[in-house]
């Protein structure tokens, strides 16, 4: 059964795996990408203004934080916001924006320690609040430095309610 009301969510813990720098030149080195992410269940829109209370069932803004790593030693710690847009009770689009600190390791130099990440998740929310999704993301430094090659990530994601692991 879906939570009552259906738009109230628990905190979620996300696990992702995918391809880092997947769309680059075929001769370039690619890496596997892994992510661990926490998304808080509370929607911030009603806390910003009572005017947003009517939007809450279909559009929600939630804080998130995570750690991303690659098979070639790159690390990225980030924090930001996920914007959940529900199409009915189960289908969702979740664009999210984050800023964080990047360490290249033996991987791709992105030009700055400060990097921004934009991602779009498309997925399905089950009645028990489990979410399965696919995502496309982009990390770059928004031209903070002269070197700004950016990178794209394609991932498969599972987000589970945190109370499942307590």
PDB file of C-alpha atoms in Angstrom:
ATOM      1  CA  UNK A   1       0.000   0.000   0.000  1.00  0.00           C
ATOM      2  CA  UNK A   2       1.074   3.513  -0.747  1.00  0.00           C
ATOM      3  CA  UNK A   3       1.598   5.836   2.188  1.00  0.00           C
ATOM      4  CA  UNK A   4      -1.459   7.884   3.052  1.00  0.00           C
ATOM      5  CA  UNK A   5      -1.353  10.542   1.742  1.00  0.00           C
ATOM      6  CA  UNK A   6       0.506   9.067  -1.213  1.00  0.00           C
ATOM      7  CA  UNK A   7       2.916  12.017  -1.595  1.00  0.00           C
ATOM      8  CA  UNK A   8       4.434  11.629   1.887  1.00  0.00           C
ATOM      9  CA  UNK A   9       7.771   9.841   1.599  1.00  0.00           C
ATOM     10  CA  UNK A  10      10.380   8.351   3.866  1.00  0.00           C
ATOM     11  CA  UNK A  11      14.050   9.254   3.593  1.00  0.00           C
ATOM     12  CA  UNK A  12      15.665   7.285   0.753  1.00  0.00           C
ATOM     13  CA  UNK A  13      19.081   5.686   0.404  1.00  0.00           C
ATOM     14  CA  UNK A  14      20.192   5.371  -3.213  1.00  0.00           C
ATOM     15  CA  UNK A  15      22.668   3.016  -4.834  1.00  0.00           C
ATOM     16  CA  UNK A  16      23.736   3.544  -8.447  1.00  0.00           C
ATOM     17  CA  UNK A  17      26.039   1.957 -10.950  1.00  0.00           C
ATOM     18  CA  UNK A  18      26.852   3.087 -14.425  1.00  0.00           C
ATOM     19  CA  UNK A  19      29.267   4.415 -17.001  1.00  0.00           C
ATOM     20  CA  UNK A  20      31.413   7.483 -16.346  1.00  0.00           C
ATOM     21  CA  UNK A  21      32.368   9.626 -19.348  1.00  0.00           C
ATOM     22  CA  UNK A  22      30.283   7.222 -21.435  1.00  0.00           C
ATOM     23  CA  UNK A  23      29.716   9.431 -24.483  1.00  0.00           C
ATOM     24  CA  UNK A  24      33.314  10.425 -25.182  1.00  0.00           C
ATOM     25  CA  UNK A  25      35.616   9.400 -28.008  1.00  0.00           C
ATOM     26  CA  UNK A  26      35.670   5.589 -28.311  1.00  0.00           C
ATOM     27  CA  UNK A  27      39.446   5.559 -27.881  1.00  0.00           C
ATOM     28  CA  UNK A  28      39.296   7.464 -24.569  1.00  0.00           C
ATOM     29  CA  UNK A  29      39.431   5.677 -21.248  1.00  0.00           C
ATOM     30  CA  UNK A  30      36.053   5.165 -19.642  1.00  0.00           C
ATOM     31  CA  UNK A  31      35.344   4.154 -16.074  1.00  0.00           C
ATOM     32  CA  UNK A  32      32.634   2.491 -14.037  1.00  0.00           C
ATOM     33  CA  UNK A  33      30.704   4.903 -11.821  1.00  0.00           C
ATOM     34  CA  UNK A  34      29.242   4.140  -8.386  1.00  0.00           C
ATOM     35  CA  UNK A  35      27.080   6.391  -6.221  1.00  0.00           C
ATOM     36  CA  UNK A  36      25.697   6.341  -2.706  1.00  0.00           C
ATOM     37  CA  UNK A  37      23.099   9.016  -2.029  1.00  0.00           C
ATOM     38  CA  UNK A  38      20.728  10.085   0.726  1.00  0.00           C
ATOM     39  CA  UNK A  39      17.510  11.904  -0.151  1.00  0.00           C
ATOM     40  CA  UNK A  40      15.488  13.359   2.667  1.00  0.00           C
ATOM     41  CA  UNK A  41      11.751  12.643   2.611  1.00  0.00           C
ATOM     42  CA  UNK A  42      10.613  16.120   3.543  1.00  0.00           C
ATOM     43  CA  UNK A  43       9.516  18.459   0.750  1.00  0.00           C
ATOM     44  CA  UNK A  44      10.961  21.935   1.232  1.00  0.00           C
ATOM     45  CA  UNK A  45       8.370  23.791  -0.859  1.00  0.00           C
ATOM     46  CA  UNK A  46       5.676  24.010   1.856  1.00  0.00           C
ATOM     47  CA  UNK A  47       8.385  25.134   4.291  1.00  0.00           C
ATOM     48  CA  UNK A  48       9.351  27.986   1.945  1.00  0.00           C
ATOM     49  CA  UNK A  49       5.796  29.300   1.634  1.00  0.00           C
ATOM     50  CA  UNK A  50       2.246  28.143   2.300  1.00  0.00           C
ATOM     51  CA  UNK A  51       1.527  29.022  -1.355  1.00  0.00           C
ATOM     52  CA  UNK A  52       3.307  25.791  -2.372  1.00  0.00           C
ATOM     53  CA  UNK A  53       1.130  23.459  -0.285  1.00  0.00           C
ATOM     54  CA  UNK A  54      -1.102  22.707  -3.283  1.00  0.00           C
ATOM     55  CA  UNK A  55       1.913  21.680  -5.382  1.00  0.00           C
ATOM     56  CA  UNK A  56       3.161  19.167  -2.854  1.00  0.00           C
ATOM     57  CA  UNK A  57       1.454  16.028  -4.254  1.00  0.00           C
ATOM     58  CA  UNK A  58       2.940  16.406  -7.742  1.00  0.00           C
ATOM     59  CA  UNK A  59       6.049  18.573  -7.371  1.00  0.00           C
ATOM     60  CA  UNK A  60       8.467  18.420  -4.457  1.00  0.00           C
ATOM     61  CA  UNK A  61      11.913  19.787  -3.694  1.00  0.00           C
ATOM     62  CA  UNK A  62      13.995  17.575  -1.417  1.00  0.00           C
ATOM     63  CA  UNK A  63      17.545  17.959  -0.059  1.00  0.00           C
ATOM     64  CA  UNK A  64      20.093  15.299  -1.001  1.00  0.00           C
ATOM     65  CA  UNK A  65      23.754  14.486  -0.386  1.00  0.00           C
ATOM     66  CA  UNK A  66      25.992  11.825  -1.793  1.00  0.00           C
ATOM     67  CA  UNK A  67      29.339  10.356  -2.657  1.00  0.00           C
ATOM     68  CA  UNK A  68      30.318   9.247  -6.139  1.00  0.00           C
ATOM     69  CA  UNK A  69      33.390   7.262  -7.117  1.00  0.00           C
ATOM     70  CA  UNK A  70      34.816   5.750 -10.266  1.00  0.00           C
ATOM     71  CA  UNK A  71      36.860   2.661 -11.040  1.00  0.00           C
ATOM     72  CA  UNK A  72      39.820   4.906 -11.864  1.00  0.00           C
ATOM     73  CA  UNK A  73      39.886   6.546  -8.434  1.00  0.00           C
ATOM     74  CA  UNK A  74      37.922   9.763  -8.965  1.00  0.00           C
ATOM     75  CA  UNK A  75      35.796  10.882  -6.004  1.00  0.00           C
ATOM     76  CA  UNK A  76      33.010  13.459  -5.820  1.00  0.00           C
ATOM     77  CA  UNK A  77      31.167  14.456  -2.654  1.00  0.00           C
ATOM     78  CA  UNK A  78      28.092  16.607  -3.219  1.00  0.00           C
ATOM     79  CA  UNK A  79      24.978  18.179  -1.791  1.00  0.00           C
ATOM     80  CA  UNK A  80      21.977  19.697  -3.482  1.00  0.00           C
ATOM     81  CA  UNK A  81      18.309  19.326  -4.259  1.00  0.00           C
ATOM     82  CA  UNK A  82      16.136  16.794  -6.072  1.00  0.00           C
ATOM     83  CA  UNK A  83      12.976  18.108  -7.719  1.00  0.00           C
ATOM     84  CA  UNK A  84      10.444  15.267  -7.833  1.00  0.00           C
ATOM     85  CA  UNK A  85       7.741  15.643 -10.470  1.00  0.00           C
ATOM     86  CA  UNK A  86       5.164  12.856 -10.229  1.00  0.00           C
ATOM     87  CA  UNK A  87       3.117  11.697 -13.174  1.00  0.00           C
ATOM     88  CA  UNK A  88       0.373   9.890 -11.279  1.00  0.00           C
ATOM     89  CA  UNK A  89       1.295   7.909  -8.199  1.00  0.00           C
ATOM     90  CA  UNK A  90       4.124   5.836  -9.619  1.00  0.00           C
ATOM     91  CA  UNK A  91       5.996   7.444 -12.530  1.00  0.00           C
ATOM     92  CA  UNK A  92       8.392  10.264 -11.798  1.00  0.00           C
ATOM     93  CA  UNK A  93      10.939  12.620 -13.279  1.00  0.00           C
ATOM     94  CA  UNK A  94      13.511  13.888 -10.846  1.00  0.00           C
ATOM     95  CA  UNK A  95      15.878  16.547 -12.125  1.00  0.00           C
ATOM     96  CA  UNK A  96      18.469  17.348  -9.489  1.00  0.00           C
ATOM     97  CA  UNK A  97      21.202  19.897  -9.012  1.00  0.00           C
ATOM     98  CA  UNK A  98      24.223  19.628  -6.741  1.00  0.00           C
ATOM     99  CA  UNK A  99      27.570  21.225  -6.002  1.00  0.00           C
ATOM    100  CA  UNK A 100      30.528  19.429  -4.514  1.00  0.00           C
ATOM    101  CA  UNK A 101      34.222  18.733  -4.230  1.00  0.00           C
ATOM    102  CA  UNK A 102      35.976  16.623  -6.891  1.00  0.00           C
ATOM    103  CA  UNK A 103      39.213  14.645  -6.707  1.00  0.00           C
ATOM    104  CA  UNK A 104      40.399  13.210 -10.037  1.00  0.00           C
ATOM    105  CA  UNK A 105      42.511  10.343  -8.691  1.00  0.00           C
ATOM    106  CA  UNK A 106      43.772   8.484 -11.775  1.00  0.00           C
ATOM    107  CA  UNK A 107      40.674   9.576 -13.666  1.00  0.00           C
ATOM    108  CA  UNK A 108      39.605  12.520 -15.728  1.00  0.00           C
ATOM    109  CA  UNK A 109      40.755  15.990 -14.653  1.00  0.00           C
ATOM    110  CA  UNK A 110      37.689  18.232 -14.675  1.00  0.00           C
ATOM    111  CA  UNK A 111      39.585  21.468 -14.053  1.00  0.00           C
ATOM    112  CA  UNK A 112      38.498  22.428 -10.542  1.00  0.00           C
ATOM    113  CA  UNK A 113      37.936  21.070  -7.062  1.00  0.00           C
ATOM    114  CA  UNK A 114      34.477  22.714  -7.150  1.00  0.00           C
ATOM    115  CA  UNK A 115      32.216  20.942  -9.624  1.00  0.00           C
ATOM    116  CA  UNK A 116      28.493  21.125 -10.359  1.00  0.00           C
ATOM    117  CA  UNK A 117      26.286  18.164 -11.204  1.00  0.00           C
ATOM    118  CA  UNK A 118      22.989  18.184 -13.108  1.00  0.00           C
ATOM    119  CA  UNK A 119      21.105  14.903 -13.374  1.00  0.00           C
ATOM    120  CA  UNK A 120      17.736  13.708 -14.654  1.00  0.00           C
ATOM    121  CA  UNK A 121      16.259  10.544 -13.117  1.00  0.00           C
ATOM    122  CA  UNK A 122      13.314   8.847 -14.826  1.00  0.00           C
ATOM    123  CA  UNK A 123      11.702   6.024 -12.929  1.00  0.00           C
ATOM    124  CA  UNK A 124       8.990   4.114 -11.162  1.00  0.00           C
ATOM    125  CA  UNK A 125       7.954   4.312  -7.511  1.00  0.00           C
ATOM    126  CA  UNK A 126       6.484   1.108  -6.117  1.00  0.00           C
ATOM    127  CA  UNK A 127       3.734   1.011  -3.490  1.00  0.00           C
ATOM    128  CA  UNK A 128       6.314   0.281  -0.759  1.00  0.00           C
ATOM    129  CA  UNK A 129       8.275   3.471  -1.716  1.00  0.00           C
ATOM    130  CA  UNK A 130      11.091   1.560  -3.449  1.00  0.00           C
ATOM    131  CA  UNK A 131      12.230   3.450  -6.550  1.00  0.00           C
ATOM    132  CA  UNK A 132      13.942   2.125  -9.669  1.00  0.00           C
ATOM    133  CA  UNK A 133      15.228   4.634 -12.196  1.00  0.00           C
ATOM    134  CA  UNK A 134      17.683   5.408 -14.945  1.00  0.00           C
ATOM    135  CA  UNK A 135      19.596   8.661 -14.951  1.00  0.00           C
ATOM    136  CA  UNK A 136      21.718  10.842 -17.174  1.00  0.00           C
ATOM    137  CA  UNK A 137      24.060  13.274 -15.437  1.00  0.00           C
ATOM    138  CA  UNK A 138      26.624  15.901 -16.296  1.00  0.00           C
ATOM    139  CA  UNK A 139      29.441  17.172 -14.066  1.00  0.00           C
ATOM    140  CA  UNK A 140      31.412  20.318 -14.908  1.00  0.00           C
ATOM    141  CA  UNK A 141      32.896  23.350 -13.204  1.00  0.00           C
ATOM    142  CA  UNK A 142      30.677  25.865 -15.076  1.00  0.00           C
ATOM    143  CA  UNK A 143      33.783  27.596 -16.488  1.00  0.00           C
ATOM    144  CA  UNK A 144      35.270  28.432 -13.099  1.00  0.00           C
ATOM    145  CA  UNK A 145      38.628  27.579 -14.706  1.00  0.00           C
ATOM    146  CA  UNK A 146      39.990  27.481 -18.258  1.00  0.00           C
ATOM    147  CA  UNK A 147      39.951  23.672 -18.172  1.00  0.00           C
ATOM    148  CA  UNK A 148      36.315  22.526 -18.182  1.00  0.00           C
ATOM    149  CA  UNK A 149      35.927  19.295 -20.178  1.00  0.00           C
ATOM    150  CA  UNK A 150      32.933  18.040 -18.199  1.00  0.00           C
ATOM    151  CA  UNK A 151      31.794  14.453 -18.100  1.00  0.00           C
ATOM    152  CA  UNK A 152      28.559  12.541 -18.598  1.00  0.00           C
ATOM    153  CA  UNK A 153      27.292   9.653 -16.490  1.00  0.00           C
ATOM    154  CA  UNK A 154      24.630   7.097 -17.413  1.00  0.00           C
ATOM    155  CA  UNK A 155      23.362   5.098 -14.418  1.00  0.00           C
ATOM    156  CA  UNK A 156      20.834   2.594 -13.148  1.00  0.00           C
ATOM    157  CA  UNK A 157      19.532   3.455  -9.670  1.00  0.00           C
ATOM    158  CA  UNK A 158      17.700   1.877  -6.786  1.00  0.00           C
ATOM    159  CA  UNK A 159      16.453   4.009  -3.895  1.00  0.00           C
ATOM    160  CA  UNK A 160      15.205   2.248  -0.789  1.00  0.00           C
ATOM    161  CA  UNK A 161      13.459   3.681   2.273  1.00  0.00           C
ATOM    162  CA  UNK A 162      16.040   4.132   5.036  1.00  0.00           C
ATOM    163  CA  UNK A 163      13.807   2.399   7.591  1.00  0.00           C
ATOM    164  CA  UNK A 164      14.363  -0.864   5.665  1.00  0.00           C
ATOM    165  CA  UNK A 165      17.990  -0.956   6.855  1.00  0.00           C
ATOM    166  CA  UNK A 166      17.546  -0.008  10.496  1.00  0.00           C
TER     167      UNK A 166
END
